[in-house]
Amino acid sequence: MPRIYLSPSLQPWNQTVLGVSEEFLMNMIADAAEPLLKTNGIDYVRSRIGMTLNEVIAESNAGNFDAHVAIHSNAAPEPGSARGSRQYFFTTSSNGKRLAENFRDEFKMIYPEPDRVTINPTTDLAELRQTKAPAVHSEVAFHDNILDAQWIQNNIQSIAIAIVKALAKYFGIEYRKPCMQGTMPVSGTNWTFNGFQWAEVCTNSESLNIRSAPNGNVLFVLSRGAQVIITGAAQDEWVPVRFNYWDGWASSRFICACNIERPVTPPIAPVPPTPPIPPIVIPPIIEPPVAPVPPIGTVPPIVIPPVPPIVVPPVQPPSKCGDLPTMACLAQVRTQGGNLHLRSAPTLTSNIITRMPNGTRILVLGEHDGWYYVFYDNQFGWANKDYVRFY
């Protein structure tokens, strides 16, 4: 089985015109690539948020990897003045060049202006110069150009597919589509969530609403057959999904998980007919007359006090995540070394769902009264804002 080192950007300070960092966008692409790599039989080790470039290179060189894949977005000396997708390889590496050519060929298929997709030899980039394995440094597009940045935003999954297709070609593997082995509806089956998983919209109509929460507001609409990523366990007939840059909730009746083997139901032998049973004649029962019951005195009605309504705190979009109301913001737990509680409500007395170690990567989805609403380890909950830092 081929084995790669997957290295999305480690640059939280490098802001895009979308209001999020290069690190955030490139890790979204890596998230989408992971289940594709598994589907195509490509093993991988992925860099972690908070690592330095030297640590990434050292970890790559310490392992027995067949390729090193760095995923980045570009910026021009004059912001917004350039566009295109550039694939870099180390000047003297023939295998690196072949890998970069595969990346170029796949990106030409999805980038709106194929002539702007190029390969470029260089000796300047550390992840090409210092890694042992053949390496490619993919500058997906220019994040300081609004057209390129929006293209990245709207094509997270297409970019991930192009990367895995290029790797499959490099390793001589026939690329397998995410749903090659068929699908199974999430609702009404014994499907269980086992990490990021590809799925398809399987409606009877042409479209499916993706909502902000179970039974929440409609965020966007997907067409039948659209591929999404399931990001968590189903809850009350709803399942959390990601499409490109956006997260939301879909009815689990219309989301079909990919590559799930359907259980084989053995045929049921026919049951022989049962001979008719003669009717049973029951003699009538004669009951003695019943004496009238004396009236019961009037019972005063029982007054039940009204139950006060449960107040659900409003969840506002996180203030530091830009203007898009559906945008999740990448953040990190920052304590003095201990764990941070993930709670069921934005109070210190609410139940503890789990504990998040210092340095943990989380997604902030909203905020309320000194608390952040976050997604961590496939669970949603509230974290104290004092111990969360944005990239």
CSV table of C-alpha atoms in Angstrom, one decimal:
chain,number,residue,atom,x,y,z
A,1,MET,CA,0.0,0.0,0.0
A,2,PRO,CA,1.5,3.4,-1.0
A,3,ARG,CA,2.0,5.8,1.9
A,4,ILE,CA,2.2,9.6,1.8
A,5,TYR,CA,2.8,12.5,4.1
A,6,LEU,CA,-0.1,15.0,3.9
A,7,SER,CA,1.0,18.5,4.8
A,8,PRO,CA,-1.7,21.2,4.6
A,9,SER,CA,-0.6,24.8,5.4
A,10,LEU,CA,0.6,25.7,8.9
A,11,GLN,CA,0.1,29.5,8.4
A,12,PRO,CA,-2.8,30.8,10.6
A,13,TRP,CA,-1.4,34.4,10.2
A,14,ASN,CA,-1.8,34.3,6.4
A,15,GLN,CA,-5.3,35.7,5.9
A,16,THR,CA,-7.4,35.3,2.8
A,17,VAL,CA,-9.8,37.8,1.3
A,18,LEU,CA,-12.6,35.5,2.7
A,19,GLY,CA,-11.8,36.4,6.2
A,20,VAL,CA,-10.2,33.1,7.2
A,21,SER,CA,-6.7,31.9,7.2
A,22,GLU,CA,-4.8,29.9,4.5
A,23,GLU,CA,-4.3,27.2,7.2
A,24,PHE,CA,-8.1,26.9,7.7
A,25,LEU,CA,-8.9,26.5,4.0
A,26,MET,CA,-6.1,24.0,3.2
A,27,ASN,CA,-7.1,21.9,6.2
A,28,MET,CA,-10.6,21.8,4.9
A,29,ILE,CA,-9.2,20.4,1.7
A,30,ALA,CA,-7.2,17.8,3.6
A,31,ASP,CA,-10.3,16.9,5.6
A,32,ALA,CA,-12.1,16.2,2.4
A,33,ALA,CA,-9.1,14.2,1.0
A,34,GLU,CA,-8.8,11.8,3.9
A,35,PRO,CA,-11.8,9.5,3.1
A,36,LEU,CA,-10.8,9.6,-0.6
A,37,LEU,CA,-7.3,8.4,0.3
A,38,LYS,CA,-8.8,5.6,2.3
A,39,THR,CA,-11.2,4.6,-0.5
A,40,ASN,CA,-8.3,4.4,-2.9
A,41,GLY,CA,-6.0,2.4,-0.6
A,42,ILE,CA,-3.5,5.2,0.0
A,43,ASP,CA,-2.1,5.2,3.5
A,44,TYR,CA,-1.2,8.6,5.0
A,45,VAL,CA,0.1,10.5,8.0
A,46,ARG,CA,-1.1,14.1,8.3
A,47,SER,CA,0.6,17.1,9.9
A,48,ARG,CA,-1.1,18.6,12.9
A,49,ILE,CA,-2.2,22.2,13.7
A,50,GLY,CA,0.5,23.9,15.8
A,51,MET,CA,3.5,22.0,14.3
A,52,THR,CA,6.4,24.0,12.9
A,53,LEU,CA,7.7,23.5,9.4
A,54,ASN,CA,10.9,21.9,10.7
A,55,GLU,CA,8.8,19.5,12.7
A,56,VAL,CA,6.8,18.6,9.6
A,57,ILE,CA,9.9,17.9,7.6
A,58,ALA,CA,11.5,15.9,10.4
A,59,GLU,CA,8.4,13.7,10.8
A,60,SER,CA,8.2,13.2,7.0
A,61,ASN,CA,11.8,12.2,6.8
A,62,ALA,CA,11.5,9.8,9.8
A,63,GLY,CA,8.8,7.8,8.1
A,64,ASN,CA,9.0,5.5,5.1
A,65,PHE,CA,6.8,7.6,2.8
A,66,ASP,CA,6.5,7.3,-1.0
A,67,ALA,CA,5.5,10.9,-1.5
A,68,HIS,CA,5.3,14.2,0.4
A,69,VAL,CA,2.2,16.4,-0.5
A,70,ALA,CA,2.2,20.1,0.7
A,71,ILE,CA,-1.1,21.9,0.1
A,72,HIS,CA,-1.1,25.7,0.1
A,73,SER,CA,-2.7,28.8,-1.4
A,74,ASN,CA,-0.8,31.6,-3.0
A,75,ALA,CA,-0.5,35.4,-2.7
A,76,ALA,CA,0.9,37.9,-5.1
A,77,PRO,CA,3.4,40.7,-4.3
A,78,GLU,CA,0.6,43.1,-5.2
A,79,PRO,CA,-2.5,41.6,-3.6
A,80,GLY,CA,-5.2,40.5,-6.0
A,81,SER,CA,-3.1,41.0,-9.1
A,82,ALA,CA,-2.5,37.3,-10.0
A,83,ARG,CA,-4.6,34.2,-10.6
A,84,GLY,CA,-3.9,30.5,-11.3
A,85,SER,CA,-2.9,27.2,-9.9
A,86,ARG,CA,0.8,26.4,-9.6
A,87,GLN,CA,2.4,23.0,-8.9
A,88,TYR,CA,6.0,23.1,-7.7
A,89,PHE,CA,8.7,20.3,-7.7
A,90,PHE,CA,12.4,20.2,-6.8
A,91,THR,CA,14.4,21.0,-9.9
A,92,THR,CA,16.5,17.8,-10.0
A,93,SER,CA,13.7,15.3,-8.8
A,94,SER,CA,12.3,13.3,-11.7
A,95,ASN,CA,9.7,11.6,-9.6
A,96,GLY,CA,8.8,15.0,-8.1
A,97,LYS,CA,8.3,16.4,-11.6
A,98,ARG,CA,6.1,13.4,-12.6
A,99,LEU,CA,4.0,13.9,-9.4
A,100,ALA,CA,3.7,17.7,-10.2
A,101,GLU,CA,2.7,16.9,-13.8
A,102,ASN,CA,-0.1,14.7,-12.5
A,103,PHE,CA,-1.3,17.5,-10.2
A,104,ARG,CA,-1.2,19.9,-13.1
A,105,ASP,CA,-3.2,17.6,-15.4
A,106,GLU,CA,-5.9,17.1,-12.7
A,107,PHE,CA,-6.2,20.8,-11.8
A,108,LYS,CA,-6.6,21.7,-15.5
A,109,MET,CA,-9.8,19.7,-15.4
A,110,ILE,CA,-11.3,21.7,-12.6
A,111,TYR,CA,-9.8,25.2,-12.7
A,112,PRO,CA,-11.9,27.7,-14.7
A,113,GLU,CA,-8.9,28.9,-16.8
A,114,PRO,CA,-6.8,25.8,-17.6
A,115,ASP,CA,-4.0,27.9,-19.2
A,116,ARG,CA,-3.3,29.4,-15.8
A,117,VAL,CA,-2.4,25.9,-14.3
A,118,THR,CA,1.4,25.4,-14.5
A,119,ILE,CA,4.2,23.3,-13.1
A,120,ASN,CA,7.3,25.1,-11.8
A,121,PRO,CA,10.8,23.7,-10.9
A,122,THR,CA,12.3,25.4,-7.8
A,123,THR,CA,15.0,25.0,-5.2
A,124,ASP,CA,13.6,27.6,-2.8
A,125,LEU,CA,10.8,25.7,-1.0
A,126,ALA,CA,11.9,23.8,2.1
A,127,GLU,CA,9.3,21.0,1.8
A,128,LEU,CA,10.8,20.2,-1.7
A,129,ARG,CA,14.4,20.8,-0.9
A,130,GLN,CA,14.7,19.0,2.5
A,131,THR,CA,12.3,16.1,2.3
A,132,LYS,CA,13.5,12.6,1.4
A,133,ALA,CA,10.4,11.4,-0.4
A,134,PRO,CA,9.5,12.8,-3.9
A,135,ALA,CA,7.5,15.9,-3.1
A,136,VAL,CA,5.0,18.3,-4.7
A,137,HIS,CA,4.1,21.7,-3.3
A,138,SER,CA,0.6,22.6,-4.6
A,139,GLU,CA,-0.3,26.3,-4.6
A,140,VAL,CA,-4.0,25.6,-5.2
A,141,ALA,CA,-4.9,29.2,-6.2
A,142,PHE,CA,-4.4,32.8,-5.1
A,143,HIS,CA,-6.2,33.5,-1.8
A,144,ASP,CA,-5.7,37.3,-2.1
A,145,ASN,CA,-7.6,37.3,-5.4
A,146,ILE,CA,-11.4,37.3,-4.8
A,147,LEU,CA,-12.2,35.2,-7.9
A,148,ASP,CA,-9.6,32.6,-6.9
A,149,ALA,CA,-10.5,32.6,-3.3
A,150,GLN,CA,-14.2,32.0,-4.1
A,151,TRP,CA,-13.2,29.3,-6.5
A,152,ILE,CA,-11.4,27.5,-3.6
A,153,GLN,CA,-14.3,28.1,-1.3
A,154,ASN,CA,-16.8,26.6,-3.8
A,155,ASN,CA,-14.6,23.6,-4.8
A,156,ILE,CA,-13.2,22.1,-1.6
A,157,GLN,CA,-14.3,18.6,-2.6
A,158,SER,CA,-13.3,19.0,-6.3
A,159,ILE,CA,-9.8,20.0,-5.3
A,160,ALA,CA,-9.5,17.1,-2.9
A,161,ILE,CA,-10.6,14.7,-5.6
A,162,ALA,CA,-8.1,16.2,-8.0
A,163,ILE,CA,-5.3,15.7,-5.5
A,164,VAL,CA,-6.2,12.0,-4.8
A,165,LYS,CA,-6.7,11.3,-8.6
A,166,ALA,CA,-3.1,12.7,-9.2
A,167,LEU,CA,-1.7,10.5,-6.5
A,168,ALA,CA,-3.6,7.4,-7.7
A,169,LYS,CA,-2.2,8.0,-11.2
A,170,TYR,CA,1.3,8.4,-9.7
A,171,PHE,CA,1.1,5.1,-7.9
A,172,GLY,CA,-0.5,3.3,-10.8
A,173,ILE,CA,-3.9,2.8,-9.0
A,174,GLU,CA,-7.2,3.0,-10.8
A,175,TYR,CA,-9.0,5.8,-9.1
A,176,ARG,CA,-12.1,4.7,-7.2
A,177,LYS,CA,-15.0,7.2,-6.9
A,178,PRO,CA,-16.3,7.9,-3.3
A,179,CYS,CA,-19.5,5.9,-3.9
A,180,MET,CA,-18.2,3.2,-6.2
A,181,GLN,CA,-19.5,0.4,-3.9
A,182,GLY,CA,-23.0,1.8,-3.6
A,183,THR,CA,-24.8,3.7,-0.9
A,184,MET,CA,-27.1,3.0,2.1
A,185,PRO,CA,-29.6,5.5,3.6
A,186,VAL,CA,-28.5,6.7,7.0
A,187,SER,CA,-32.1,6.7,8.3
A,188,GLY,CA,-33.6,3.4,9.2
A,189,THR,CA,-30.4,1.3,9.0
A,190,ASN,CA,-27.7,0.1,11.4
A,191,TRP,CA,-25.3,2.7,10.0
A,192,THR,CA,-22.9,4.1,12.5
A,193,PHE,CA,-20.5,7.1,12.2
A,194,ASN,CA,-16.8,6.1,12.0
A,195,GLY,CA,-15.1,9.4,11.2
A,196,PHE,CA,-15.4,11.5,8.1
A,197,GLN,CA,-17.4,9.7,5.5
A,198,TRP,CA,-18.6,10.4,2.0
A,199,ALA,CA,-22.3,10.4,1.2
A,200,GLU,CA,-24.7,11.3,-1.6
A,201,VAL,CA,-28.0,13.3,-1.6
A,202,CYS,CA,-30.6,10.6,-2.4
A,203,THR,CA,-33.8,12.5,-2.7
A,204,ASN,CA,-36.8,11.5,-4.8
A,205,SER,CA,-37.1,15.2,-5.9
A,206,GLU,CA,-34.5,17.4,-7.5
A,207,SER,CA,-33.1,19.2,-4.4
A,208,LEU,CA,-32.5,18.9,-0.6
A,209,ASN,CA,-32.5,21.8,1.9
A,210,ILE,CA,-29.4,22.0,4.2
A,211,ARG,CA,-30.3,23.7,7.4
A,212,SER,CA,-28.5,25.5,10.2
A,213,ALA,CA,-29.7,22.9,12.8
A,214,PRO,CA,-32.2,20.1,13.0
A,215,ASN,CA,-35.4,21.8,11.8
A,216,GLY,CA,-33.4,25.0,11.5
A,217,ASN,CA,-33.3,27.7,8.9
A,218,VAL,CA,-32.3,26.8,5.3
A,219,LEU,CA,-28.7,27.7,4.6
A,220,PHE,CA,-28.4,26.3,1.0
A,221,VAL,CA,-29.9,23.7,-1.3
A,222,LEU,CA,-28.2,20.7,-2.9
A,223,SER,CA,-29.2,18.8,-6.0
A,224,ARG,CA,-29.9,15.1,-6.1
A,225,GLY,CA,-26.7,13.1,-6.4
A,226,ALA,CA,-24.5,15.8,-4.9
A,227,GLN,CA,-21.6,14.4,-2.8
A,228,VAL,CA,-21.3,15.5,0.8
A,229,ILE,CA,-19.2,14.6,3.8
A,230,ILE,CA,-20.9,13.3,6.9
A,231,THR,CA,-19.2,15.0,9.9
A,232,GLY,CA,-20.9,13.4,12.9
A,233,ALA,CA,-23.5,11.0,14.2
A,234,ALA,CA,-27.1,11.3,13.2
A,235,GLN,CA,-29.4,13.0,15.8
A,236,ASP,CA,-33.2,12.6,15.8
A,237,GLU,CA,-33.4,11.8,12.0
A,238,TRP,CA,-30.9,14.6,11.1
A,239,VAL,CA,-27.3,14.2,10.1
A,240,PRO,CA,-24.5,16.8,10.1
A,241,VAL,CA,-22.9,17.2,6.6
A,242,ARG,CA,-20.3,19.4,4.9
A,243,PHE,CA,-20.5,20.6,1.3
A,244,ASN,CA,-17.3,22.4,0.1
A,245,TYR,CA,-16.8,25.2,2.6
A,246,TRP,CA,-20.1,25.0,4.5
A,247,ASP,CA,-21.5,22.8,7.3
A,248,GLY,CA,-25.2,22.2,8.0
A,249,TRP,CA,-27.8,19.6,8.8
A,250,ALA,CA,-29.8,17.4,6.4
A,251,SER,CA,-32.7,15.0,6.9
A,252,SER,CA,-31.1,11.5,7.3
A,253,ARG,CA,-33.8,10.0,5.1
A,254,PHE,CA,-32.2,11.7,2.1
A,255,ILE,CA,-28.5,11.2,2.8
A,256,CYS,CA,-27.0,7.9,1.7
A,257,ALA,CA,-23.6,6.9,3.1
A,258,CYS,CA,-21.1,5.6,0.6
A,259,ASN,CA,-19.3,2.3,0.4
A,260,ILE,CA,-21.5,0.6,2.9
A,261,GLU,CA,-22.3,-3.1,2.3
A,262,ARG,CA,-25.9,-3.8,2.5
A,263,PRO,CA,-26.9,-6.7,4.7
A,264,VAL,CA,-28.0,-9.8,2.8
A,265,THR,CA,-31.5,-11.0,4.0
A,266,PRO,CA,-32.0,-14.7,3.6
A,267,PRO,CA,-35.1,-15.8,1.7
A,268,ILE,CA,-38.1,-16.6,3.9
A,269,ALA,CA,-39.6,-20.1,3.3
A,270,PRO,CA,-43.3,-20.0,2.5
A,271,VAL,CA,-45.6,-20.8,5.5
A,272,PRO,CA,-48.1,-23.7,4.7
A,273,PRO,CA,-51.7,-22.6,4.9
A,274,THR,CA,-53.5,-23.3,8.2
A,275,PRO,CA,-56.7,-25.3,8.0
A,276,PRO,CA,-59.8,-23.3,9.1
A,277,ILE,CA,-60.9,-23.5,12.7
A,278,PRO,CA,-64.6,-24.1,13.3
A,279,PRO,CA,-66.3,-21.2,15.1
A,280,ILE,CA,-66.7,-21.5,18.8
A,281,VAL,CA,-70.3,-20.8,20.0
A,282,ILE,CA,-70.4,-19.0,23.4
A,283,PRO,CA,-73.7,-19.1,25.2
A,284,PRO,CA,-75.1,-15.7,26.2
A,285,ILE,CA,-74.3,-14.6,29.8
A,286,ILE,CA,-77.3,-13.4,31.8
A,287,GLU,CA,-76.3,-10.8,34.4
A,288,PRO,CA,-78.5,-9.7,37.4
A,289,PRO,CA,-79.6,-6.1,37.3
A,290,VAL,CA,-77.2,-3.7,38.9
A,291,ALA,CA,-78.4,-1.3,41.5
A,292,PRO,CA,-78.0,2.4,40.6
A,293,VAL,CA,-74.9,4.1,42.0
A,294,PRO,CA,-75.6,7.1,44.3
A,295,PRO,CA,-74.2,10.4,42.9
A,296,ILE,CA,-70.8,11.4,44.0
A,297,GLY,CA,-70.3,14.9,45.5
A,298,THR,CA,-68.7,17.5,43.4
A,299,VAL,CA,-64.8,17.3,43.4
A,300,PRO,CA,-63.0,20.7,43.1
A,301,PRO,CA,-60.9,20.9,39.9
A,302,ILE,CA,-57.1,20.4,40.2
A,303,VAL,CA,-55.3,23.5,39.2
A,304,ILE,CA,-51.8,22.7,37.6
A,305,PRO,CA,-49.5,25.8,37.6
A,306,PRO,CA,-48.1,26.6,34.1
A,307,VAL,CA,-44.6,25.3,33.4
A,308,PRO,CA,-42.2,28.2,32.7
A,309,PRO,CA,-40.8,28.0,29.1
A,310,ILE,CA,-37.2,26.8,28.6
A,311,VAL,CA,-35.1,29.6,27.4
A,312,VAL,CA,-32.6,28.6,24.7
A,313,PRO,CA,-29.7,31.1,24.4
A,314,PRO,CA,-29.4,32.6,21.0
A,315,VAL,CA,-26.3,31.4,19.0
A,316,GLN,CA,-24.7,34.3,17.2
A,317,PRO,CA,-22.1,33.7,14.5
A,318,PRO,CA,-18.6,34.0,16.0
A,319,SER,CA,-17.5,37.6,15.8
A,320,LYS,CA,-13.9,36.9,14.6
A,321,CYS,CA,-14.9,34.6,11.8
A,322,GLY,CA,-15.8,37.1,9.1
A,323,ASP,CA,-19.2,38.0,7.6
A,324,LEU,CA,-20.5,34.6,6.4
A,325,PRO,CA,-23.2,33.4,8.9
A,326,THR,CA,-22.5,29.8,8.1
A,327,MET,CA,-18.7,30.0,8.5
A,328,ALA,CA,-17.0,27.9,11.2
A,329,CYS,CA,-13.8,29.3,12.6
A,330,LEU,CA,-10.7,27.2,13.4
A,331,ALA,CA,-9.5,27.7,16.9
A,332,GLN,CA,-7.4,26.1,19.6
A,333,VAL,CA,-7.8,25.3,23.3
A,334,ARG,CA,-5.4,27.5,25.3
A,335,THR,CA,-5.2,26.7,29.0
A,336,GLN,CA,-2.3,26.6,31.5
A,337,GLY,CA,-1.8,23.0,30.6
A,338,GLY,CA,-5.0,21.4,31.9
A,339,ASN,CA,-8.1,20.3,30.1
A,340,LEU,CA,-11.0,22.6,29.1
A,341,HIS,CA,-14.6,21.4,29.8
A,342,LEU,CA,-17.0,21.0,26.9
A,343,ARG,CA,-20.4,21.7,28.5
A,344,SER,CA,-24.0,21.1,27.5
A,345,ALA,CA,-25.0,24.7,28.0
A,346,PRO,CA,-23.2,28.1,28.4
A,347,THR,CA,-23.0,27.9,32.2
A,348,LEU,CA,-20.5,26.7,34.7
A,349,THR,CA,-23.1,24.4,36.4
A,350,SER,CA,-24.2,22.6,33.2
A,351,ASN,CA,-23.2,19.0,32.5
A,352,ILE,CA,-19.7,18.2,31.2
A,353,ILE,CA,-19.9,16.4,27.9
A,354,THR,CA,-16.1,15.8,27.6
A,355,ARG,CA,-12.7,17.3,28.3
A,356,MET,CA,-10.6,19.0,25.7
A,357,PRO,CA,-6.8,18.9,26.2
A,358,ASN,CA,-4.7,22.1,25.9
A,359,GLY,CA,-3.7,22.7,22.3
A,360,THR,CA,-6.7,20.8,20.9
A,361,ARG,CA,-8.0,22.0,17.4
A,362,ILE,CA,-11.7,22.9,17.5
A,363,LEU,CA,-14.3,24.6,15.3
A,364,VAL,CA,-16.1,27.6,16.7
A,365,LEU,CA,-19.7,27.8,15.3
A,366,GLY,CA,-21.2,30.6,17.5
A,367,GLU,CA,-21.0,32.5,20.7
A,368,HIS,CA,-23.3,33.6,23.6
A,369,ASP,CA,-22.6,35.5,26.8
A,370,GLY,CA,-18.9,34.7,27.3
A,371,TRP,CA,-19.1,31.2,25.8
A,372,TYR,CA,-18.3,29.7,22.4
A,373,TYR,CA,-20.5,27.0,20.7
A,374,VAL,CA,-17.9,24.5,19.4
A,375,PHE,CA,-17.5,21.2,17.5
A,376,TYR,CA,-15.0,18.8,19.0
A,377,ASP,CA,-14.5,15.0,18.6
A,378,ASN,CA,-17.8,14.6,16.8
A,379,GLN,CA,-19.7,16.5,19.6
A,380,PHE,CA,-21.2,19.9,19.9
A,381,GLY,CA,-21.1,21.9,23.2
A,382,TRP,CA,-20.1,25.1,24.9
A,383,ALA,CA,-16.6,26.2,25.9
A,384,ASN,CA,-15.5,29.2,28.0
A,385,LYS,CA,-14.2,32.0,25.7
A,386,ASP,CA,-11.3,32.8,28.1
A,387,TYR,CA,-9.6,29.6,27.1
A,388,VAL,CA,-10.1,29.6,23.3
A,389,ARG,CA,-7.8,31.4,20.8
A,390,PHE,CA,-8.4,31.9,17.1
A,391,TYR,CA,-5.7,31.4,14.5
